[in-house]
XYZ file of C-alpha atoms in Angstrom:
591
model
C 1.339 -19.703 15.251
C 0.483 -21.142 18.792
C -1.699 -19.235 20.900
C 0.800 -18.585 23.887
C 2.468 -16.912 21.067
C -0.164 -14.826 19.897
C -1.208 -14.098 24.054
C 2.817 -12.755 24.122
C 2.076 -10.221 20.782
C -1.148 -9.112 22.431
C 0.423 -8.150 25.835
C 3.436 -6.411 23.599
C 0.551 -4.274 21.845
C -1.332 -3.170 24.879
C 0.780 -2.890 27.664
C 3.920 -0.816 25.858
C 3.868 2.936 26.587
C 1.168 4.569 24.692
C 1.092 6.146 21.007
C 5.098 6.295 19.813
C 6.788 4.809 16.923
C 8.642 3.512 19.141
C 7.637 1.847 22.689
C 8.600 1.007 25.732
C 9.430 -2.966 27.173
C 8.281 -1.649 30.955
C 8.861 -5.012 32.504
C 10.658 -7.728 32.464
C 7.622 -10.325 31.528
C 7.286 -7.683 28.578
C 10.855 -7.941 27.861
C 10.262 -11.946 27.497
C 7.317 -11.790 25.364
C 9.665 -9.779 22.702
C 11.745 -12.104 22.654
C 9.435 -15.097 22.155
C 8.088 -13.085 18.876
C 9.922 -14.598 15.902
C 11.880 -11.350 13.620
C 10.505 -10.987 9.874
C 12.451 -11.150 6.623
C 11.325 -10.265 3.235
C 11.760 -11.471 -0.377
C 10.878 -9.176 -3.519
C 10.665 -10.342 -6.935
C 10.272 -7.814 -8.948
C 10.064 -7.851 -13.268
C 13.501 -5.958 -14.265
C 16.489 -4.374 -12.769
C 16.289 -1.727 -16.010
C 13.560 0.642 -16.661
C 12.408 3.590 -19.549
C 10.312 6.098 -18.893
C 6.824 5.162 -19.572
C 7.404 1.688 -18.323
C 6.357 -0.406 -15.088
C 7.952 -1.856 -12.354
C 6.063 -4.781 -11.374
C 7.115 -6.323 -7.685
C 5.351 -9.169 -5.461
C 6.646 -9.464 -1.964
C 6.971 -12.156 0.205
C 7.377 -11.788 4.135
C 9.010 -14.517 6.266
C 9.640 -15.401 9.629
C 12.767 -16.241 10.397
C 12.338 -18.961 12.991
C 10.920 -21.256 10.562
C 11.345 -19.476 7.257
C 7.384 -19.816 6.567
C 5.372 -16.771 5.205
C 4.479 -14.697 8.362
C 0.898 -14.287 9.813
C 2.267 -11.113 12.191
C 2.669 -7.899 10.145
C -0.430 -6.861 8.012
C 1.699 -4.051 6.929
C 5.031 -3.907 4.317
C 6.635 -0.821 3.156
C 8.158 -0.931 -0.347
C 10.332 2.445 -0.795
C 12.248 3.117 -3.847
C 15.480 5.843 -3.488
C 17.761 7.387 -5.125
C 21.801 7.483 -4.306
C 21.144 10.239 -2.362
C 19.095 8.595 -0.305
C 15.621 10.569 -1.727
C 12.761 8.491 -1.919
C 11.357 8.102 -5.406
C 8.231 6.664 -4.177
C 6.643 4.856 -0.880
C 4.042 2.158 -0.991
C 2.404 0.946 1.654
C 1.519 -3.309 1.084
C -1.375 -4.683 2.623
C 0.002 -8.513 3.290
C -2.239 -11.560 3.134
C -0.433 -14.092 4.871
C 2.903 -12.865 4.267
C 1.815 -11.876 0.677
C 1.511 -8.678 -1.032
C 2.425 -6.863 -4.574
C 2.247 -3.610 -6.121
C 3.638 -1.708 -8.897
C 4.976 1.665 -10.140
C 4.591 3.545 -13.048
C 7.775 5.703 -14.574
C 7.066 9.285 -14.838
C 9.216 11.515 -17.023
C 10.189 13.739 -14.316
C 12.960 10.882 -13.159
C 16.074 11.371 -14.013
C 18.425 8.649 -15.530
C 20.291 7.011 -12.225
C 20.835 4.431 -10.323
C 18.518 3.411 -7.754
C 17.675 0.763 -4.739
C 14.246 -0.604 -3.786
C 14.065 -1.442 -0.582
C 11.564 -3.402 1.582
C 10.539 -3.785 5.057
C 7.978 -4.075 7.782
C 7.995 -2.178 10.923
C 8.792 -4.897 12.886
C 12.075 -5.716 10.757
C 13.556 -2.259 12.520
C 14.405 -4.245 15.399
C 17.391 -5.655 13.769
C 20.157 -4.117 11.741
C 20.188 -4.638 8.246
C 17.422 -6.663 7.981
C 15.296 -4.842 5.018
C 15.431 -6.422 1.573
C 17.367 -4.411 -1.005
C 17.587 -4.751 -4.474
C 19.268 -2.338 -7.994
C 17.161 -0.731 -10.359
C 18.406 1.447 -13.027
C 16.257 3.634 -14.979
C 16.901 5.287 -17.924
C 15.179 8.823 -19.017
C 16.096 9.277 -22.307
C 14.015 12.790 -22.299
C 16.535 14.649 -20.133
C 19.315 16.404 -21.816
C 22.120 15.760 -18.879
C 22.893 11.671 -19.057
C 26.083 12.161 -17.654
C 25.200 10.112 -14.529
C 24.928 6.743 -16.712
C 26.825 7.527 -19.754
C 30.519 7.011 -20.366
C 32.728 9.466 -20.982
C 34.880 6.763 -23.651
C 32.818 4.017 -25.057
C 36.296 2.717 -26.315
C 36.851 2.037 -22.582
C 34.156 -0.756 -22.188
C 31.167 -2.578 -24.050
C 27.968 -2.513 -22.094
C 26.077 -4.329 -24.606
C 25.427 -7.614 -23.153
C 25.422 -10.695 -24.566
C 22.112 -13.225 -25.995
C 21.996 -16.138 -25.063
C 19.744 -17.742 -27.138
C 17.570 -20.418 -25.692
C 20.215 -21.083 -23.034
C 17.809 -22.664 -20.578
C 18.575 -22.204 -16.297
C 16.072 -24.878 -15.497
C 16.230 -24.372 -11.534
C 18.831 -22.537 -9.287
C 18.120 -24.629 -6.238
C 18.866 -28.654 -6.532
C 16.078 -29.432 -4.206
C 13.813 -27.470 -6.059
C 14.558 -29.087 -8.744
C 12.578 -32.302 -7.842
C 9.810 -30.269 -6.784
C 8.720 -27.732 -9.899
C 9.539 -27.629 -13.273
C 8.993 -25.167 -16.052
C 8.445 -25.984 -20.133
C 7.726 -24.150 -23.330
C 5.586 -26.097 -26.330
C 8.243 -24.233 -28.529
C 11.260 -22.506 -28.337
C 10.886 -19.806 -30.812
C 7.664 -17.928 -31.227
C 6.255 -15.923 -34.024
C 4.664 -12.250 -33.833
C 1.538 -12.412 -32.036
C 1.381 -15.758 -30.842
C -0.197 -17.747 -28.056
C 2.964 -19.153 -26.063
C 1.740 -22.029 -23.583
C 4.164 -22.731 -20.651
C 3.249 -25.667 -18.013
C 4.528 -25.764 -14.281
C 5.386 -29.429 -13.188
C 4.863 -30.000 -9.711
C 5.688 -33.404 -9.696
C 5.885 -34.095 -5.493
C 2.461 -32.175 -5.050
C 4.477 -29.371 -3.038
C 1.715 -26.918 -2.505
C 3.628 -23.219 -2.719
C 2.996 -19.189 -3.661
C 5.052 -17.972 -6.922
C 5.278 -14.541 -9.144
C 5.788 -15.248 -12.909
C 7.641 -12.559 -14.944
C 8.349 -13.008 -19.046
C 10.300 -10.050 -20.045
C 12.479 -8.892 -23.162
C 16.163 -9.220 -21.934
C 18.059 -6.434 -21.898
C 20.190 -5.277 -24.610
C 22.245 -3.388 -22.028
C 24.732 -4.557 -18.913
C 22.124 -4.196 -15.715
C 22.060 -5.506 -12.038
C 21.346 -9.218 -11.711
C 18.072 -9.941 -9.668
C 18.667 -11.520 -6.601
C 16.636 -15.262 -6.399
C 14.578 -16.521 -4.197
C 17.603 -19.157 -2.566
C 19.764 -16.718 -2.914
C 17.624 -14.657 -0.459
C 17.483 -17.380 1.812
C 20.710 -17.517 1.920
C 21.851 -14.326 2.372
C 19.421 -13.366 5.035
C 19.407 -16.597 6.596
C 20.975 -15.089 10.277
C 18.430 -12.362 11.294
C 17.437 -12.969 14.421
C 16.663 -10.552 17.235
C 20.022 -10.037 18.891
C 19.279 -7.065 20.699
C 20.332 -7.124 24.574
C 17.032 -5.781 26.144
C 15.937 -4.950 29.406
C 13.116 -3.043 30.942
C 13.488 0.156 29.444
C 14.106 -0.285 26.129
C 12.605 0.698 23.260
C 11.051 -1.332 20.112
C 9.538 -1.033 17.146
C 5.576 -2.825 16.821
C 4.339 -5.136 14.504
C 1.404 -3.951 12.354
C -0.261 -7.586 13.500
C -3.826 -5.616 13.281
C -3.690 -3.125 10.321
C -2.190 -0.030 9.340
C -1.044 2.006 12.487
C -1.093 5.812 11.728
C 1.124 7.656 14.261
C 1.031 11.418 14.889
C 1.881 13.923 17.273
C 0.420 17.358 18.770
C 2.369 20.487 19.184
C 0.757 23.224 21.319
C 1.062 26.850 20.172
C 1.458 27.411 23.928
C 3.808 25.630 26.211
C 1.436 25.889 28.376
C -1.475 24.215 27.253
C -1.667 20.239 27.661
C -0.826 17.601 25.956
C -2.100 14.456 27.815
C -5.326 12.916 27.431
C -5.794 15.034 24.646
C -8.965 13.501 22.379
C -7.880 12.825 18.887
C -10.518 12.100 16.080
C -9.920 10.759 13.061
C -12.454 10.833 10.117
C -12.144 8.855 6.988
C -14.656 9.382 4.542
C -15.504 7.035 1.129
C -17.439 3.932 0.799
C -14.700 2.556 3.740
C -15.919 5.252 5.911
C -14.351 4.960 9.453
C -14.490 7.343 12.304
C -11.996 7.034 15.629
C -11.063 8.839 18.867
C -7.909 7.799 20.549
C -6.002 10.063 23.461
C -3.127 11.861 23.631
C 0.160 10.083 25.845
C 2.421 12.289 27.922
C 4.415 14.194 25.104
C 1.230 14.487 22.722
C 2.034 11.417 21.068
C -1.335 9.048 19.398
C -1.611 6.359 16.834
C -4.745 5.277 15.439
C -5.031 1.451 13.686
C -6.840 1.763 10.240
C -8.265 -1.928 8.870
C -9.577 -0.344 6.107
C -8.304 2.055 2.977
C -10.193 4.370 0.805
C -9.304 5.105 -2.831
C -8.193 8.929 -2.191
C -6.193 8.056 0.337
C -7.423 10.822 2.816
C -7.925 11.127 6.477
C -8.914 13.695 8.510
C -6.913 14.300 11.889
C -8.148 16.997 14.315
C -7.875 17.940 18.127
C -11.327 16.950 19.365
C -11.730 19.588 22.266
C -12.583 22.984 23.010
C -9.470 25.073 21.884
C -8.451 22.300 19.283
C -7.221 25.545 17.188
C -4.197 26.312 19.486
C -2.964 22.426 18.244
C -0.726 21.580 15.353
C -0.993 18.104 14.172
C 2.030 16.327 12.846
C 1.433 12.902 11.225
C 4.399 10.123 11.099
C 3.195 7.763 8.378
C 6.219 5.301 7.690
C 9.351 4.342 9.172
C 11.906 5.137 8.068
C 15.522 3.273 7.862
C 19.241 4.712 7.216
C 20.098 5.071 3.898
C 23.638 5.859 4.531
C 25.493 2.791 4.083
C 23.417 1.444 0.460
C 26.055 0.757 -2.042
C 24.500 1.127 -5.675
C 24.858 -0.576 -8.860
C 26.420 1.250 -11.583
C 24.521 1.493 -14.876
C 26.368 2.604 -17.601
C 25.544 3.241 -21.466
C 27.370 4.170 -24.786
C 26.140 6.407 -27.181
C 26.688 3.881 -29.301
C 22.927 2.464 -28.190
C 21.568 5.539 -29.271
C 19.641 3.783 -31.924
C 18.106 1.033 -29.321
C 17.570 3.578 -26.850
C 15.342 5.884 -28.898
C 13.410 2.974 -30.787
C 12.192 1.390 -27.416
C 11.287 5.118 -26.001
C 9.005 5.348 -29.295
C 7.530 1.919 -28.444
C 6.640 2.927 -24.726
C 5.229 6.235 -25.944
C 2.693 3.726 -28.461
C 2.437 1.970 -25.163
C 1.160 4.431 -23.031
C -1.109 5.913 -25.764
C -3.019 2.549 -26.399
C -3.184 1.849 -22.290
C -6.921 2.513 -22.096
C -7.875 -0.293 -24.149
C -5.306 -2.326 -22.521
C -6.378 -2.000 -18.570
C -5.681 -3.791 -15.549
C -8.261 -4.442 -13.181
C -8.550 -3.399 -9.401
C -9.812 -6.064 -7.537
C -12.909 -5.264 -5.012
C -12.501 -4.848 -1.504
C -14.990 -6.539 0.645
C -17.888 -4.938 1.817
C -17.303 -2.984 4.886
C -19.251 -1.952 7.175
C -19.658 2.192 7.918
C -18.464 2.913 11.380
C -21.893 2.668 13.368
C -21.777 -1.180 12.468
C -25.396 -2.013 11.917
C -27.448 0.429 13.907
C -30.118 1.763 12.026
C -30.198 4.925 10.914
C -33.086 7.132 9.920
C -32.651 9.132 6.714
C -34.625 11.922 5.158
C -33.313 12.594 1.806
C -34.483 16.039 1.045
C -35.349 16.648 -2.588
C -38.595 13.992 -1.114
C -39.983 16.933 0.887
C -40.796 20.783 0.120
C -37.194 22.145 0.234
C -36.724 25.096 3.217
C -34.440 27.957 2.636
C -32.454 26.955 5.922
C -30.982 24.165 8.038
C -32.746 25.438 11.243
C -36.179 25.526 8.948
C -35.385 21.754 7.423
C -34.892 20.247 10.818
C -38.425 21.701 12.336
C -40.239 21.068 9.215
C -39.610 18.007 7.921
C -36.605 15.331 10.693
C -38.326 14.302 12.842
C -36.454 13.443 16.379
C -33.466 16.255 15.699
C -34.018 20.137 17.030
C -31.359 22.671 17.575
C -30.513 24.077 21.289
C -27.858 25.821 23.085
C -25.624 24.416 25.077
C -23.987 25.455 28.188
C -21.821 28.259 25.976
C -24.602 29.430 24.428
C -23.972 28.125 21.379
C -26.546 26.228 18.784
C -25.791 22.878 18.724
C -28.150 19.894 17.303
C -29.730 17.820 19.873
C -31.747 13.790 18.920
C -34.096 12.129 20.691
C -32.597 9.312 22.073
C -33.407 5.879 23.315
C -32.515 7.468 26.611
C -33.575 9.451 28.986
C -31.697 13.021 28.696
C -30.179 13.610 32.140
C -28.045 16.580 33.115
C -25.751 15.028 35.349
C -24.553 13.347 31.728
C -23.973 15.856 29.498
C -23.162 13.787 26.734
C -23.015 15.648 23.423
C -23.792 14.615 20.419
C -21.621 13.198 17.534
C -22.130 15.210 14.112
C -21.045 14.035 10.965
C -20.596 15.835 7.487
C -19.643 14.030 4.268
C -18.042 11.221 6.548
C -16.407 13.809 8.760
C -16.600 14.880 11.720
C -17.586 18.214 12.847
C -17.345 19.922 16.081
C -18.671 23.332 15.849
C -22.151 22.700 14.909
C -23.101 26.210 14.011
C -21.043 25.654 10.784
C -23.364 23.393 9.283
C -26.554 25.095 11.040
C -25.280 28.455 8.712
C -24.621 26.065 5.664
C -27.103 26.554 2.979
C -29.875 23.743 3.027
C -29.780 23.820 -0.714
C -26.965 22.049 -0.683
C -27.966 19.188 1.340
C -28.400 15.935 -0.320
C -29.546 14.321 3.315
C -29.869 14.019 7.138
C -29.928 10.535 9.012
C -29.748 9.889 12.807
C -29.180 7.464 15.404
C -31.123 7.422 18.536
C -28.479 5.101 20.067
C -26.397 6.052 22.598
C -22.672 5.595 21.067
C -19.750 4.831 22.108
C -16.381 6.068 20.179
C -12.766 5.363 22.193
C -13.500 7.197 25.446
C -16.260 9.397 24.446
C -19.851 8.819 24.614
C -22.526 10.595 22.914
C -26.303 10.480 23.191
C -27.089 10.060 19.300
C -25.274 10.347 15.978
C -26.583 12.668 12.791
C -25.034 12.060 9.722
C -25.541 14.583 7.175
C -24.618 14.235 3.509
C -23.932 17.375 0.699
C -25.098 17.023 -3.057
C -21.707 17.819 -3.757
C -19.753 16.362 -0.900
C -17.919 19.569 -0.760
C -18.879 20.946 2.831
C -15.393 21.266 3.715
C -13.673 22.785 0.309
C -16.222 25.868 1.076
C -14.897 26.065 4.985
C -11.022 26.087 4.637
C -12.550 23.462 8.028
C -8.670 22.799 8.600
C -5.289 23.623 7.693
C -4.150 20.278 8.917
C -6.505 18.666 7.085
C -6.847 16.489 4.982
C -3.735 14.468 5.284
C -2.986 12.558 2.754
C -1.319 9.075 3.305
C 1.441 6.917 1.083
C -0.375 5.053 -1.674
C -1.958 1.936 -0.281
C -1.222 -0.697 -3.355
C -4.262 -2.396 -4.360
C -4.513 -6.103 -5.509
C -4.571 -6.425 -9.411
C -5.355 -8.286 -12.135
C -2.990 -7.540 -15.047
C -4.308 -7.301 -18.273
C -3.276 -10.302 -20.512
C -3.367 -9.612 -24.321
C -5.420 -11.949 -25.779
C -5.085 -11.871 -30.225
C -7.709 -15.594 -30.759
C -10.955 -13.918 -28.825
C -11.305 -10.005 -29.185
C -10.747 -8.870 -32.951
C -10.387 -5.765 -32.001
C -6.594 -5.899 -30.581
C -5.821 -6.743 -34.237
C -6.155 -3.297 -35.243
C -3.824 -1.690 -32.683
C 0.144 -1.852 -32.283
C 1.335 -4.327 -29.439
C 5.003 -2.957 -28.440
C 4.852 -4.889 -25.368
C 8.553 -5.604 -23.836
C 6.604 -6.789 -20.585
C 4.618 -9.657 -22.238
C 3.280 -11.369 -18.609
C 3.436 -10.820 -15.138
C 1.242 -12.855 -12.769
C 1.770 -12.054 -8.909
C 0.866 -14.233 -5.955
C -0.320 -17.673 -8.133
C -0.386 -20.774 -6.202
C 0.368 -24.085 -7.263
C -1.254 -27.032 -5.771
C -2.008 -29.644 -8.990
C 0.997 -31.884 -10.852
C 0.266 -29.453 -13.393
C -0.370 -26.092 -13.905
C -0.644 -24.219 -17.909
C -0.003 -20.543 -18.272
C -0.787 -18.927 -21.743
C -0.107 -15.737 -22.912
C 0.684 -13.989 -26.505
C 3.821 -12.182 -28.121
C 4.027 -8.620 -29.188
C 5.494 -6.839 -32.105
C 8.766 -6.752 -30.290
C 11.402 -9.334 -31.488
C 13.902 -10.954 -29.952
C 14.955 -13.394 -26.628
C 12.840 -13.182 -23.612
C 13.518 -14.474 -20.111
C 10.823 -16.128 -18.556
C 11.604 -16.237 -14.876
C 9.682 -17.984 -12.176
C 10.384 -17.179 -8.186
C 8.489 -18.409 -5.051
C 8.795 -20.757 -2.136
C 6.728 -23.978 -1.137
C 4.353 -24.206 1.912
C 7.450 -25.589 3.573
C 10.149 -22.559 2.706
C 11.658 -24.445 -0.143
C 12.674 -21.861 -2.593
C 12.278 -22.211 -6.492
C 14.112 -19.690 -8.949
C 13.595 -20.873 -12.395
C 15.026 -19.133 -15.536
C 14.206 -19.823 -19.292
C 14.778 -18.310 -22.453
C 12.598 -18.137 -25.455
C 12.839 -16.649 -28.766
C 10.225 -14.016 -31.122
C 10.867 -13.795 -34.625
């Protein structure tokens, strides 16, 4: 992306009208950087179009510009949303994207009901244009719930929805310039229980590219076709931004720096304010992150998280005197229209009965044997805590003589902390800073609780010291949004359940849309670990491999067969570096 480019995003972010989903083009040099900002489009390959109960939907995504149809480098943020035909979400995933990249996957709870169903993608920049989300069928099937009227047919003389196999009926690439670009093979055609399967990836022109592998069982049932990656280029091959804009109007943000977290305050007064209102936000976990951002004109903030922790909580509070006469309200995702979706219709016989109840008993073995079948979370990077790298002094108190009280443990044993009133007359902690305490300043000082913040310090100065695992400070002056404060203490619990004892906040804590984490999916292996030997392998799923590149003439894949006979589909879908898409289907056989 060229740097005037990325000069033109910049000036979008700061200058628009403050903390709404929506913001303001205010001028019209604003108005022309919009424009210069090329629109997003997005591609998701996901494993099946048919799911049980007790199985996984497996997706990788893949977001484009559409100025140059190359993965996108501008929103770090995708939504992937699954609803129903009501227009109900089922789930909502949030994607962190690598370079246009991203994946994620969803695990079928019982408490679905059979129906048809559309999973849809986006990124908050797509809004801008109409129509511009991807969209693709799934059907699931609940064979647990006593009412399948919604997918069953009410004369099975009327239709057959048992589709056909085609046995090793080969689709060696959908798109003819593909074609001389990437191949897929099989050393055999027709595998035995149990069996290492080797497939190899010809890249014969050295076309460097991203792809998503997927070898399923195919369906013994008439389900929506999957759309392909050139048949996505195709289709949404015309978004552009055709909006007619002028200063004044209002548009949707890319996520170009992280996750944006909007919210809103609602006074339980008319009459108190709502601008320049401090707003803090505390995330606590090893990604521990604390921010203050203000209030715009109608109460509206955002805050910009780079960082995710695994229980998905933040804290949001009113960081003033009075904060209690604030509601919080916190807008998370985006949402689009529903309205218009038109869904696939999955139908059954009772005729499948038979089928239907022997896979359910497979996926039940399944889901009883996953522990010894994992998949792995990849680690996050080390991040950094909020104060960066200013040192901190800790006493960790089971070290010292332990005092009955908080007031006691800060005379006797931390050094550089003491407890004072302030100008309220209330107890607050005070630290010795680097600086000279002036009064003119009146900076207070920034108190943190099991990666929380706290503003009413006599809370923890009543908490039981027993309870404390430790108390660190900062004698650095800090700086946090607007707000200064002459020295940080950061306390920590034994329990790190300071705030379960205080009710601390009935806003509080929020907790956000799952945040998909990069994975490594388990891949049976029967030639190395004896063990698996011992334990039934209904697999139907037998590989999925997200976000692989290719960059060698050759690339091998390996992977073994389950207990589950029949023909699988082994489906490959990604572009090149240069947007060329590749779709390639193949069958193969387990006896």
């Amino acid at each position: 992306m060229k740097i005037r480019l990325i000069v033109y995003i910049i000036f979008l972010f700061v200058s628009s009208v403050q903390a709404q989903r929506q913001s303001v083009l205010k001028t019209p040099e604003e108005v022309t950087g919009y424009y210069r900002v090329p629109q997003e489009k997005m591609f998701i390959h996901y494993n099946t179009s048919l799911l049980f109960v007790g199985e996984y939907l497996y997706y990788n995504v893949y977001n484009f510009t559409t100025n140059d149809k190359l993965l996108s480098t501008l929103s770090k943020i995708a939504y992937v949303i699954l609803v129903n035909e009501k227009g109900e979400p089922v789930f909502k995933h949030k994607i962190k994207l690598d370079k246009g990249l991203g994946q994620g996957d969803f695990f079928v709870p019982v408490s679905i009901p059979s129906g048809n169903y559309k999973l849809i993608g986006y990124t908050q920049w797509m809004l801008n244009t109409d129509a511009s989300f991807f969209e693709g069928d799934i059907s699931i099937l609940n064979p647990y719930q006593v009412n399948q009227d919604v997918i069953l047919f009410k004369n099975d003389s009327l239709i057959n929805p048992i589709a056909k196999d085609l046995k090793n009926t080969n689709h060696k690439v959908v798109d003819e310039t593909a074609k001389r670009t990437v191949k897929l093979s099989s050393d055999y055609e027709i595998y035995k229980k149990r069996t290492p399967v080797k497939l190899t990836i010809e890249n014969s022109l050295l076309e460097n590219g991203t792809f998503s592998i997927s070898v399923r069982r195919k369906e013994a049932f008439k389900n929506a076709d999957l759309c392909t990656a050139k048949e996505f280029l195709e289709e949404y091959n015309s978004i552009t931004n055709k909006q007619n804009l002028s200063p004044g109007s209002s548009v949707f943000l890319p996520e170009m720096r992280g996750e944006l977290i909007y919210g809103k305050i609602i006074p339980k007064d008319p009459s108190f304010p709502v601008l320049d209102q401090n707003i803090a936000l505390s995330m606590p976990g090893k990604a521990s992150d604390i921010k203050i951002v203000s209030t715009d004109e109608k109460g509206n903030f955002v805050f910009n998280l780079n960082n995710r922790n695994i229980k998905n909580e933040i804290w949001v509070e009113v960081f003033e005197e009075g904060s209690e006469n604030y509601r919080i309200v916190i807008d998370e995702i985006p949402e689009i229209d529903y309205t218009n979706l038109e869904f696939y219709k999955f139908k059954i016989s009772k005729s499948l009965k038979e089928i239907i109840e022997k896979r359910s008993v497979h996926n039940q073995i399944e889901t009883n044997f996953y522990s010894v079948k994992p998949d792995t979370i990849k680690q996050p990077d080390f991040v950094l805590p909020f104060y960066g790298n200013k040192e901190i002094e800790t006493y960790v108190l089971d070290d010292y003589t332990r005092f009955k009280t908080v007031k006691e443990t800060i005379l006797e044993i931390v050094d550089g902390v003491w407890i004072k009133k302030d100008n309220n007359n209330k107890s607050v902690f005070g630290v010795r800073t680097n600086y000279p305490e002036q009064k003119k300043d009146n900076f207070p000082l920034l108190l943190i609780v099991d990666d929380v913040i706290v503003q009413h310090h006599e809370d923890v100065i009543a908490y039981s010291a027993s309870k404390i695992k430790s108390i660190g400070y900062i004698k650095d002056r800090y700086y946090l949004g607007t707000r200064v404060f002459d020295g940080v203490i950061i306390i920590k619990t034994i329990e790190e359940d300071f705030f379960n004892a205080l009710n601390y906040s009935s806003d509080s804590p929020v907790v956000l849309a799952d945040l998909q984490d990069d994975k490594q999916y388990f891949g049976q292996q029967y030639d190395k670990d004896k063990i698996y030997s011992r334990i039934p392998d209904y697999r139907y799923q037998l590989l999925w491999r997200p976000n692989f590149t290719i960059n060698k003439k050759k690339t091998n894949i390996t992977f073994f067969t389950s207990d589950v006979v029949g023909d699988f589909e082994v489906s490959l879908e990604g572009f090149t570096t240069n947007g060329i898409p590749v779709s390639i289907k193949k069958n193969i056989s387990v006896e």
